[in-house]
PDB file of C-alpha atoms in Angstrom:
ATOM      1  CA  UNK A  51     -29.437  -9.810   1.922  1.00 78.00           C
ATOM      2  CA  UNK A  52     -27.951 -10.244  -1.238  1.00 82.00           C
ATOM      3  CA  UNK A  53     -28.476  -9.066  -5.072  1.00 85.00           C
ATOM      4  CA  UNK A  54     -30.118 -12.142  -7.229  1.00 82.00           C
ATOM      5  CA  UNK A  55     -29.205 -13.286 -11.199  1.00 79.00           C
ATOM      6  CA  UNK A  56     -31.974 -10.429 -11.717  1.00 79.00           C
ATOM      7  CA  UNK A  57     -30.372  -7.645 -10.273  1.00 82.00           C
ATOM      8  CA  UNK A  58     -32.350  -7.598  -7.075  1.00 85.00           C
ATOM      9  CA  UNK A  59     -31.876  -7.603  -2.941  1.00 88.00           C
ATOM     10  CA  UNK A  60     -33.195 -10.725  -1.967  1.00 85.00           C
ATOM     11  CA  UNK A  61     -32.788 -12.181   1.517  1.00 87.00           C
ATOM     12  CA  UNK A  62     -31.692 -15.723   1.440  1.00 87.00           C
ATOM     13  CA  UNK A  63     -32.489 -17.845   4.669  1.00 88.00           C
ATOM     14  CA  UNK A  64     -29.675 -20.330   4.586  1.00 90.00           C
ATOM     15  CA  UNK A  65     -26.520 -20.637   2.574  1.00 89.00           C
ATOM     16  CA  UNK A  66     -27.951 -23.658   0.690  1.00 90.00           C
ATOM     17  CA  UNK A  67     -30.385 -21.524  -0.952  1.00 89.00           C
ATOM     18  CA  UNK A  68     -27.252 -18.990  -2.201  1.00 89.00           C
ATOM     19  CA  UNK A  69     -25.886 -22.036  -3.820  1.00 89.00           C
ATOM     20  CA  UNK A  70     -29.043 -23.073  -5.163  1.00 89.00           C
ATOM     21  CA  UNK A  71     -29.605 -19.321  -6.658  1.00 88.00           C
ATOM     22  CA  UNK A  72     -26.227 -19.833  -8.329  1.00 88.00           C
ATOM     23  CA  UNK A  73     -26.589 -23.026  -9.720  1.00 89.00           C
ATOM     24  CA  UNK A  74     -30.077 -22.459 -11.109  1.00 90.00           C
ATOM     25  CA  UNK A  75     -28.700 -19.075 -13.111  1.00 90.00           C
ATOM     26  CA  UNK A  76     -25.554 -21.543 -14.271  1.00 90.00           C
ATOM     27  CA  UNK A  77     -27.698 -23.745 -15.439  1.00 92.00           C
ATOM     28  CA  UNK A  78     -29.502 -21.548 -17.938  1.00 92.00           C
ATOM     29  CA  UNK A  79     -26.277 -19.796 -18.860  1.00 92.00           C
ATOM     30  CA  UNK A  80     -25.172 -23.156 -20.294  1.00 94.00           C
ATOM     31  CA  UNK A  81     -28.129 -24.211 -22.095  1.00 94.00           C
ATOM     32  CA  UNK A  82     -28.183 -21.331 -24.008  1.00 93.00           C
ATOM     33  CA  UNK A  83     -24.267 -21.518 -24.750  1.00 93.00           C
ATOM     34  CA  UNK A  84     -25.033 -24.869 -26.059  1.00 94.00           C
ATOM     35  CA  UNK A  85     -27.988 -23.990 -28.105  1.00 94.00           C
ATOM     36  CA  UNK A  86     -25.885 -20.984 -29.610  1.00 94.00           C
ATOM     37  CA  UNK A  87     -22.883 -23.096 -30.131  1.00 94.00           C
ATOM     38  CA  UNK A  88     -25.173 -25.702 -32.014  1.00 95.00           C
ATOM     39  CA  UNK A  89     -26.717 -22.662 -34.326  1.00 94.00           C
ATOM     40  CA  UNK A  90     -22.782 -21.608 -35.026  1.00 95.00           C
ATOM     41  CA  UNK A  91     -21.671 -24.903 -35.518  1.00 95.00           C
ATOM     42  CA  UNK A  92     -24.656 -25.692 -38.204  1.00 94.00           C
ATOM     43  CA  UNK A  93     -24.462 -22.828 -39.763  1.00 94.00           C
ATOM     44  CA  UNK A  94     -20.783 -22.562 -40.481  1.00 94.00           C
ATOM     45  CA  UNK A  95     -21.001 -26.034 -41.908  1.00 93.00           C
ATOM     46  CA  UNK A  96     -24.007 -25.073 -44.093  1.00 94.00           C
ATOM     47  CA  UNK A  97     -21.583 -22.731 -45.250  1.00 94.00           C
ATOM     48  CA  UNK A  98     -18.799 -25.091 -46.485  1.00 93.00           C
ATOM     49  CA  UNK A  99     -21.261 -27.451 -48.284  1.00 93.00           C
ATOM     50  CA  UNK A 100     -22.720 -24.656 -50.364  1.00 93.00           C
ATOM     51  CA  UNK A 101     -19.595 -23.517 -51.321  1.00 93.00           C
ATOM     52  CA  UNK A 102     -18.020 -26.508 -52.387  1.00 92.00           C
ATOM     53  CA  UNK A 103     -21.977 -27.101 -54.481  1.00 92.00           C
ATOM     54  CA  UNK A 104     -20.910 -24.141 -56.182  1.00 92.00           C
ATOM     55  CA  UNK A 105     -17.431 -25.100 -56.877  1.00 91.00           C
ATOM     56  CA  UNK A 106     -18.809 -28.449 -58.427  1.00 90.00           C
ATOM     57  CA  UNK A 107     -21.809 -27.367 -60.419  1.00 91.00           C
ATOM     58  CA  UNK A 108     -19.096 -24.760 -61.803  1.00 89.00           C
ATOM     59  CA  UNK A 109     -16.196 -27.015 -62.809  1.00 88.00           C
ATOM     60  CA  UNK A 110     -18.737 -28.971 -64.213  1.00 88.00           C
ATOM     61  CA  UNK A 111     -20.532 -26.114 -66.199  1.00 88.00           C
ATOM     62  CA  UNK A 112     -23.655 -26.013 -64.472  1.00 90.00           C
ATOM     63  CA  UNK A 113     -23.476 -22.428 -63.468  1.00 88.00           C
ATOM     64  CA  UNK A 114     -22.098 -19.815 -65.456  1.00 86.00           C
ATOM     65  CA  UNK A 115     -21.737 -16.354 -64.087  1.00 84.00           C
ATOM     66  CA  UNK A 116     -19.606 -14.462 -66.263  1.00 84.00           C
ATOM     67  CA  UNK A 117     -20.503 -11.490 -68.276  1.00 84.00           C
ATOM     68  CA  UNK A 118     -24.115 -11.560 -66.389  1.00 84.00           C
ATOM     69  CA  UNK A 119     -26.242  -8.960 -64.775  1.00 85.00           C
ATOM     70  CA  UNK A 120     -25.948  -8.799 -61.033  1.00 83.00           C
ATOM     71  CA  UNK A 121     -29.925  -9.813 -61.018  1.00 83.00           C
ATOM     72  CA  UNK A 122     -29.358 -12.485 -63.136  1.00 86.00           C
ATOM     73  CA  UNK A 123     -26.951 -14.270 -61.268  1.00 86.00           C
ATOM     74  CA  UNK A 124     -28.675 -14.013 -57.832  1.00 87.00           C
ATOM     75  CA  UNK A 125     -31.648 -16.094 -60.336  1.00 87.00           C
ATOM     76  CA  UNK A 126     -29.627 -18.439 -60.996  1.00 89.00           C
ATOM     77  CA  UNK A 127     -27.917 -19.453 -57.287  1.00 90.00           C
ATOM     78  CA  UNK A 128     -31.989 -19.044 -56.527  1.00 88.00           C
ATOM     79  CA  UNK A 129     -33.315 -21.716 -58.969  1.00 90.00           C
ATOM     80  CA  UNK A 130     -30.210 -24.346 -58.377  1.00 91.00           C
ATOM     81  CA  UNK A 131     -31.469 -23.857 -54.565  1.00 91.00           C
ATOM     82  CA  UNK A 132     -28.863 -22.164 -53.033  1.00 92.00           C
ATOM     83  CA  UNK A 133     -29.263 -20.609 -49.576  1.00 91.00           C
ATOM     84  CA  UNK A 134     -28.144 -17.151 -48.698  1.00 91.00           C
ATOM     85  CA  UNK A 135     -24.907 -16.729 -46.611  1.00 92.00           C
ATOM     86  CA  UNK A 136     -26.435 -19.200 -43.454  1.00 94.00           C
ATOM     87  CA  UNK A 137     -23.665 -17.844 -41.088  1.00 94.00           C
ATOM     88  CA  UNK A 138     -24.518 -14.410 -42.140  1.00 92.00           C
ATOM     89  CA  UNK A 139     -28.185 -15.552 -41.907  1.00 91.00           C
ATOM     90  CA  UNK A 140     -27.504 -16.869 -38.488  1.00 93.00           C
ATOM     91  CA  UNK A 141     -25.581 -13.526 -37.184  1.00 93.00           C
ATOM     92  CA  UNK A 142     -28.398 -11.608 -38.224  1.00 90.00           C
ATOM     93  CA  UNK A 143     -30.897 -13.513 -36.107  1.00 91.00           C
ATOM     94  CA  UNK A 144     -28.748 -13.806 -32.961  1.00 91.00           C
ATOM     95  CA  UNK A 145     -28.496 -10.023 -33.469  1.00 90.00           C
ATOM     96  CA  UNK A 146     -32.263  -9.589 -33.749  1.00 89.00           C
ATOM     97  CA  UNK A 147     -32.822 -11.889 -30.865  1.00 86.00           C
ATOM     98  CA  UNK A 148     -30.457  -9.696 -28.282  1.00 85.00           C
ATOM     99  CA  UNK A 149     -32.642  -6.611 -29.355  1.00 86.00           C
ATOM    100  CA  UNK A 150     -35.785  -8.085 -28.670  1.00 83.00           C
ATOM    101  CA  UNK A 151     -34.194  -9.210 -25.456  1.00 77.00           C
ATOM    102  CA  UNK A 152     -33.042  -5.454 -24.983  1.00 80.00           C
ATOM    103  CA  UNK A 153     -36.860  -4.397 -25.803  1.00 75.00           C
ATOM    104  CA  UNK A 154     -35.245  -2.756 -29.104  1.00 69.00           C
ATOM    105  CA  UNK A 155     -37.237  -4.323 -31.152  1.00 58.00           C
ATOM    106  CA  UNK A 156     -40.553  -5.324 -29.749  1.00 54.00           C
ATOM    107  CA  UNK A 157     -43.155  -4.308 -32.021  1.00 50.00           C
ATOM    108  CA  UNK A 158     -47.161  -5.005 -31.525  1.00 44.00           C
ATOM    109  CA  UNK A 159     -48.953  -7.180 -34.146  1.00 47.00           C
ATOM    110  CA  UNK A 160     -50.454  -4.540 -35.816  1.00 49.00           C
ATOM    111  CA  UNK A 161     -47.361  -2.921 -36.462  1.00 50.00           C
ATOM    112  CA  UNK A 162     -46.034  -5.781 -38.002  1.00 50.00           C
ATOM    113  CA  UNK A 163     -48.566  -6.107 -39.839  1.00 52.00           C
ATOM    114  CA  UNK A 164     -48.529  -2.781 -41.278  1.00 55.00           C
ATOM    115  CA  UNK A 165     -44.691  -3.159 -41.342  1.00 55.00           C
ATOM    116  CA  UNK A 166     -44.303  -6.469 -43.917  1.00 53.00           C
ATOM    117  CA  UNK A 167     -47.392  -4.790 -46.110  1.00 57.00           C
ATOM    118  CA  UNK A 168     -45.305  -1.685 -46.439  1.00 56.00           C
ATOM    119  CA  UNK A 169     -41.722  -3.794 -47.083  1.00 54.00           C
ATOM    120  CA  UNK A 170     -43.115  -6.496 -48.611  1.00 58.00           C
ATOM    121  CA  UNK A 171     -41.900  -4.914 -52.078  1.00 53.00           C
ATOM    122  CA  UNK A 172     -38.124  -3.958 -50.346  1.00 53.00           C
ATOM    123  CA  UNK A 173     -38.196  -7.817 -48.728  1.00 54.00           C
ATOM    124  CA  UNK A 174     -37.974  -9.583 -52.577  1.00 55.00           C
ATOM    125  CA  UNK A 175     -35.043  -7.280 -53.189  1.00 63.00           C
ATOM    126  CA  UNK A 176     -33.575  -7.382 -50.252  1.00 50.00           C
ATOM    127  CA  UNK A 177     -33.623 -11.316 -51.024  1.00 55.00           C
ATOM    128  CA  UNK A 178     -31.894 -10.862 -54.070  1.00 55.00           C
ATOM    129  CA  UNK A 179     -29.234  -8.917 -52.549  1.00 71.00           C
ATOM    130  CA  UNK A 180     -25.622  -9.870 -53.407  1.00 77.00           C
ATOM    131  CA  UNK A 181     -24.557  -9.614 -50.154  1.00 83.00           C
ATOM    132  CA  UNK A 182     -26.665 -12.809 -49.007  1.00 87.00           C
ATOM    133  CA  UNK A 183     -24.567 -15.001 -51.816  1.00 89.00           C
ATOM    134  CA  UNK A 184     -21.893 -13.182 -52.100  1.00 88.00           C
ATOM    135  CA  UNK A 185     -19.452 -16.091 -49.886  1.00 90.00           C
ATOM    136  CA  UNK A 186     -20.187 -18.151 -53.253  1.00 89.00           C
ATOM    137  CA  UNK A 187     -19.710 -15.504 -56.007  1.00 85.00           C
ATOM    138  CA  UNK A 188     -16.873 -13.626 -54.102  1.00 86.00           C
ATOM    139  CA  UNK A 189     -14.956 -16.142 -54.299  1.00 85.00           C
ATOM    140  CA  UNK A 190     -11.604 -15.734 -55.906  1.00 82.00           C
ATOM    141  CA  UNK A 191     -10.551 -17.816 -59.630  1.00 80.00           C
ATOM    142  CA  UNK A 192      -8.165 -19.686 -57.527  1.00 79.00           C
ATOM    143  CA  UNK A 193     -10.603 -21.305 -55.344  1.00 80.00           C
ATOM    144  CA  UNK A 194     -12.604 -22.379 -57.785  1.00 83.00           C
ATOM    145  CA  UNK A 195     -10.879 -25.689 -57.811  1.00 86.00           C
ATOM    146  CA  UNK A 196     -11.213 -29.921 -57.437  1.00 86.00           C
ATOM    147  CA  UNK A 197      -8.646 -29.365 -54.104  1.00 89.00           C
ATOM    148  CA  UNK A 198     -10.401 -26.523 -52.644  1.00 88.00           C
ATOM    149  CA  UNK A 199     -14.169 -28.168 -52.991  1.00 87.00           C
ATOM    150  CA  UNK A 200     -12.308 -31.394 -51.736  1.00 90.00           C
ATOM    151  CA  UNK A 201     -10.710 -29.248 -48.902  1.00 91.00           C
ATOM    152  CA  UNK A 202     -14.249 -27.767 -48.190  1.00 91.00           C
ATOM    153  CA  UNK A 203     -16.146 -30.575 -47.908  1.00 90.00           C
ATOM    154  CA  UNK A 204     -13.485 -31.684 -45.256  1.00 92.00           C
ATOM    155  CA  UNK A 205     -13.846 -28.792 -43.631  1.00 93.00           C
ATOM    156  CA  UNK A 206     -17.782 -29.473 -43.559  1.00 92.00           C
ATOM    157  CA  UNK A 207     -17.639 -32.845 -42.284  1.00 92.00           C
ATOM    158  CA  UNK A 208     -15.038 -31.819 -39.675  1.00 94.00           C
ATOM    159  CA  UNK A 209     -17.759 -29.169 -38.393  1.00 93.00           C
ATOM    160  CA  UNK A 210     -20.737 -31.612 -38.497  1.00 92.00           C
ATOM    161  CA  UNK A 211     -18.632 -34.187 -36.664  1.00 94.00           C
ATOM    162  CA  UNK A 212     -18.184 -31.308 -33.806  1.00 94.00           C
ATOM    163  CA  UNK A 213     -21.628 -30.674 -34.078  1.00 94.00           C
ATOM    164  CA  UNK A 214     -23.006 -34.381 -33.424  1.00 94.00           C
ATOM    165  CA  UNK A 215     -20.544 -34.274 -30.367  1.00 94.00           C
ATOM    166  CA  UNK A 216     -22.022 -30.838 -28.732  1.00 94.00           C
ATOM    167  CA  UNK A 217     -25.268 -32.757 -29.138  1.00 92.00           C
ATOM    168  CA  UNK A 218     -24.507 -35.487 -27.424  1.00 93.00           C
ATOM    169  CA  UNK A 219     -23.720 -33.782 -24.638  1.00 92.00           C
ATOM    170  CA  UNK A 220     -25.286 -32.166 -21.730  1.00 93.00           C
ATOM    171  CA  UNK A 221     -25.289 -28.452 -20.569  1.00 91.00           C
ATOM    172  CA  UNK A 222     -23.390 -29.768 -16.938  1.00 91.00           C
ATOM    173  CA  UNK A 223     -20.594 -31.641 -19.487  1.00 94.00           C
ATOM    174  CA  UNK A 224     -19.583 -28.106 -20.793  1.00 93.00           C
ATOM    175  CA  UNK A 225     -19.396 -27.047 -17.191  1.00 91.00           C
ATOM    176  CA  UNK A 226     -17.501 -29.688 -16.469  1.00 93.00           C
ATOM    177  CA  UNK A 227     -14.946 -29.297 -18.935  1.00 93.00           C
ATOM    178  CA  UNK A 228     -14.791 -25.327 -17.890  1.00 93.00           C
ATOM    179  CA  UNK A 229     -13.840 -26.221 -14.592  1.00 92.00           C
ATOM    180  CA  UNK A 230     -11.556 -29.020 -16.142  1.00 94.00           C
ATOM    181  CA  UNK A 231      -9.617 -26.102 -18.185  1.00 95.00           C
ATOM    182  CA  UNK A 232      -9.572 -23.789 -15.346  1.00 94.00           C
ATOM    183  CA  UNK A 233      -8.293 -26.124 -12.504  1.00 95.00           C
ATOM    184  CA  UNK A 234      -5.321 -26.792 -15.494  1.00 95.00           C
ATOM    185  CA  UNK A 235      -5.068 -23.135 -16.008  1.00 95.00           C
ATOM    186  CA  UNK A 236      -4.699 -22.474 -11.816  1.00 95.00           C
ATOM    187  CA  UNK A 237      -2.152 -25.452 -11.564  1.00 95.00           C
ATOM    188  CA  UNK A 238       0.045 -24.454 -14.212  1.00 95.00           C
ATOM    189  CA  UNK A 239      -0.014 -20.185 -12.622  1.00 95.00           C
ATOM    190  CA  UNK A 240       0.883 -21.839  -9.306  1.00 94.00           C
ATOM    191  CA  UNK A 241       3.560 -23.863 -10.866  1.00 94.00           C
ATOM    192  CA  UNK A 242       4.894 -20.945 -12.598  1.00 93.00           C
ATOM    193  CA  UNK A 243       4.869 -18.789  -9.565  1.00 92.00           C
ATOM    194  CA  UNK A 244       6.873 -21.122  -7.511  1.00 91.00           C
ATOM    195  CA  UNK A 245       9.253 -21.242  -9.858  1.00 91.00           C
ATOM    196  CA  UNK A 246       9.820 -17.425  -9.921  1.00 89.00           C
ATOM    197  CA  UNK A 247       9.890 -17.641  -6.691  1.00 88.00           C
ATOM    198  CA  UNK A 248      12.335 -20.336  -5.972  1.00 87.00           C
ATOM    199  CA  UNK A 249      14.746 -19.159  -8.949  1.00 84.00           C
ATOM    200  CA  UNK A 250      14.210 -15.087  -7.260  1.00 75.00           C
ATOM    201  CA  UNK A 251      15.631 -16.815  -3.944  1.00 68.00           C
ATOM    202  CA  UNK A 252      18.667 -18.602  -5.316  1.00 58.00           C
ATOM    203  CA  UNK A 253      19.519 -15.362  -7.318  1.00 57.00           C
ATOM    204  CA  UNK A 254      20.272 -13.496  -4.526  1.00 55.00           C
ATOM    205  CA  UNK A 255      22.361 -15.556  -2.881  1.00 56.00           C
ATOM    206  CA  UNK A 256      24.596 -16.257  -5.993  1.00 57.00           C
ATOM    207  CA  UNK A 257      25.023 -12.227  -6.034  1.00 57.00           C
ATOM    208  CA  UNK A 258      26.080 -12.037  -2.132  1.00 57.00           C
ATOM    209  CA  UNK A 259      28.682 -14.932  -3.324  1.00 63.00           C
ATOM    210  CA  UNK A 260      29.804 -13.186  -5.839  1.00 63.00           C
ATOM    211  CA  UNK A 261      30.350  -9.802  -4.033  1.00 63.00           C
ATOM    212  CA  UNK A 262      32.175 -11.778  -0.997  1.00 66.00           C
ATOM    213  CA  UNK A 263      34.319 -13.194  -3.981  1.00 66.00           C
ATOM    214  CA  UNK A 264      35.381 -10.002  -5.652  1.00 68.00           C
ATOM    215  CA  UNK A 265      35.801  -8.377  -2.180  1.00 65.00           C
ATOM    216  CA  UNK A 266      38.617 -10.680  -1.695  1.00 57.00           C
ATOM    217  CA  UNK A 267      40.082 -10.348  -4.752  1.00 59.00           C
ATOM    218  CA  UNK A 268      40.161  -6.720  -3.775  1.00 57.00           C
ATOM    219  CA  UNK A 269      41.873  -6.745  -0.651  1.00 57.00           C
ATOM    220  CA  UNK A 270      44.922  -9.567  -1.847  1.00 55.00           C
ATOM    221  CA  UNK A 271      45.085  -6.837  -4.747  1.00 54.00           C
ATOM    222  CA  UNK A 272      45.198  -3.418  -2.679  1.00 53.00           C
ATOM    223  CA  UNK A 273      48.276  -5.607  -0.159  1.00 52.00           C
ATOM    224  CA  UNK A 274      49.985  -6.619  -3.730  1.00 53.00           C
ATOM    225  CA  UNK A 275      50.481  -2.985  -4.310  1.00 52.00           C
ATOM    226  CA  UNK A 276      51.328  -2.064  -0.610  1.00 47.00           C
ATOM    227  CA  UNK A 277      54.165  -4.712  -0.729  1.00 51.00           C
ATOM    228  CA  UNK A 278      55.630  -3.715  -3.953  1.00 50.00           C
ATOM    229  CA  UNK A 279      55.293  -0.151  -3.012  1.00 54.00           C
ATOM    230  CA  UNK A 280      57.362  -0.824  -0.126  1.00 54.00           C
ATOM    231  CA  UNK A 281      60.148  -2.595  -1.826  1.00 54.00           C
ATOM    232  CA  UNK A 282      60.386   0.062  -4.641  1.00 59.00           C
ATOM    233  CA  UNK A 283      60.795   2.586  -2.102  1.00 56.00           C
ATOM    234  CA  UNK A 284      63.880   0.173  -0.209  1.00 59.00           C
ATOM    235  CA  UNK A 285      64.898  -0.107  -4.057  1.00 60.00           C
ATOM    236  CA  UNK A 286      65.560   3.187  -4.196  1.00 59.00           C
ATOM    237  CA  UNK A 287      66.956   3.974  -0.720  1.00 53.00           C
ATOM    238  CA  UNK A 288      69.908   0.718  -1.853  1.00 51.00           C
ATOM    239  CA  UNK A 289      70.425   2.829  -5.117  1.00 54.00           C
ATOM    240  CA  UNK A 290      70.822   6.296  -3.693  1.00 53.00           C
ATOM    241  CA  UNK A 291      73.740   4.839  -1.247  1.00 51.00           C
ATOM    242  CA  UNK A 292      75.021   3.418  -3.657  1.00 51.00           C
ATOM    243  CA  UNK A 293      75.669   6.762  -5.394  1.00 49.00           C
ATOM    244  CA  UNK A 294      79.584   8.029  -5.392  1.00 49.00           C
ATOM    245  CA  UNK A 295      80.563  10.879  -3.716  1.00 48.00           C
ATOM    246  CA  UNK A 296      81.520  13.756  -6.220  1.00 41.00           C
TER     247      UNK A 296
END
C-alpha cells in the first residue's frame, strides 16, 4: 500500500504497476512544462518585437509622446496596435490559472455574469492602464536607439529560434535531457569526491613524514648540545689546573 500522484493509499498488485503510476504522473508533469515553457518563450519574444516597433516608429517620428497626457498616450500605442506588456499579460494568466486550480477563483456563471456587468466600466480603464505599456514608454532616452532596436530584434529572433526548437520536440526529449544533466551532475560529485578523498589520504601521510623528519632533527640536535656540554665542562677542568699556585 502506497500513497498515489493524488495523495492517496492505493494498493498496487505488482511492482510494474508502481512504475507505471510513476511514469503516467511524469508524463503529465512534462507536458505541462513544455506547454508553459512555450507560453514564456512566446511571450518574452512578443515582448522584444514590440519594443523595438516602438523604437522604430519613434526614430522615425511616428509616435510622439512628449508633453502628452497619460490617457493620450495609452491612445496612441492603442491605435498603432500595440499589445499590452504580453509577458506581464502572460504572468497574469498563469497566476489566474494556479488559483482556479487552487479553487480560489472558481466562480459560477451567474456570478460572472453579474461580475463583467458590474466591471465592465473599471475593465476599459483598467485597459488603458500604464502599467500594461509601460515596458515601451518606460523605457529610458538611451534606449531609444538604431543599436538597441537592432539588438532587440536579435534578441527576438534568438527567442523564436528557441521556441521553434521546444516545439519540435517531445515531452520524453525534455526528460531525456533531465536525466542527461543529472547523470553529468552525479559523475562530476563522484569525481570530486574521490578526489577529496584520495588527496585527504596522501595528506596524512606527508604529515607523519614530516614529524618522523623533525623528530630526528631533534634528537642529532639535543646530542650536539650534550657533546659540547661535555667538552666545555673538560675545558674548564684543563683551565682550572692550569691555574698557578699563589
Amino acid at each position: 500500500v502506497l500513497f498515489d500522484a493524488a495523495g492517496c493509499l492505493r494498493k498496487f498488485e505488482t511492482p510494474e504497476q508502481i512504475c507505471q503510476e510513476f511514469f503516467d504522473c511524469r508524463k503529465e508533469l512534462y507536458k505541462k512544462r513544455k506547454a508553459y515553457l512555450e507560453g514564456m518563450l512566446q511571450a518574452q519574444s512578443n515582448q522584444l518585437s514590440e519594443k523595438a516597433r516602438f523604437i522604430m516608429m519613434k526614430i522615425n517620428g511616428e509616435i510622439y509622446i512628449e508633453n502628452k497626457r497619460k490617457s493620450a498616450i495609452i491612445e496612441q500605442l492603442q491605435k498603432h496596435k500595440f499589445k499590452p506588456d504580453p509577458v506581464k499579460q502572460w504572468k497574469d494568466e498563469q497566476k489566474r490559472k494556479e488559483l482556479e486550480v487552487c479553487g480560489e477563483a472558481n466562480l459560477t456563471e451567474d456570478e460572472e455574469e453579474d461580475e463583467a456587468e458590474e466591471n465592465e466600466a473599471v475593465n476599459v480603464e483598467l485597459e488603458k492602464k500604464v502599467s500594461d505599456y509601460d515596458y515601451l514608454v518606460g523605457m529610458a532616452i538611451w534606449k531609444l536607439s538604431m543599436e538597441d532596436k537592432d539588438k532587440l530584434l536579435a534578441e527576438s529572433e534568438a527567442k523564436k529560434r528557441e521556441l521553434n526548437i521546444l516545439k519540435g520536440k517531445e515531452w520524453f526529449d525534455l526528460y531525456e535531457e533531465d536525466l542527461k544533466t543529472f547523470l553529468d551532475a552525479l559523475d562530476a560529485q563522484e569525481e570530486k569526491e574521490k578526489n577529496e578523498a584520495n588527496a585527504g589520504k596522501i595528506k596524512p601521510k606527508m604529515k607523519v613524514e614530516k614529524a618522523k623528519k623533525r623528530q630526528v632533527k631533534d634528537d642529532s640536535d639535543s646530542d650536539s648540545d650534550f657533546i659540547v656540554k661535555k667538552k666545555e665542562k673538560r675545558r674548564q677542568i684543563i683551565d682550572d689546573d692550569d691555574e698557578p699556585e699563589v
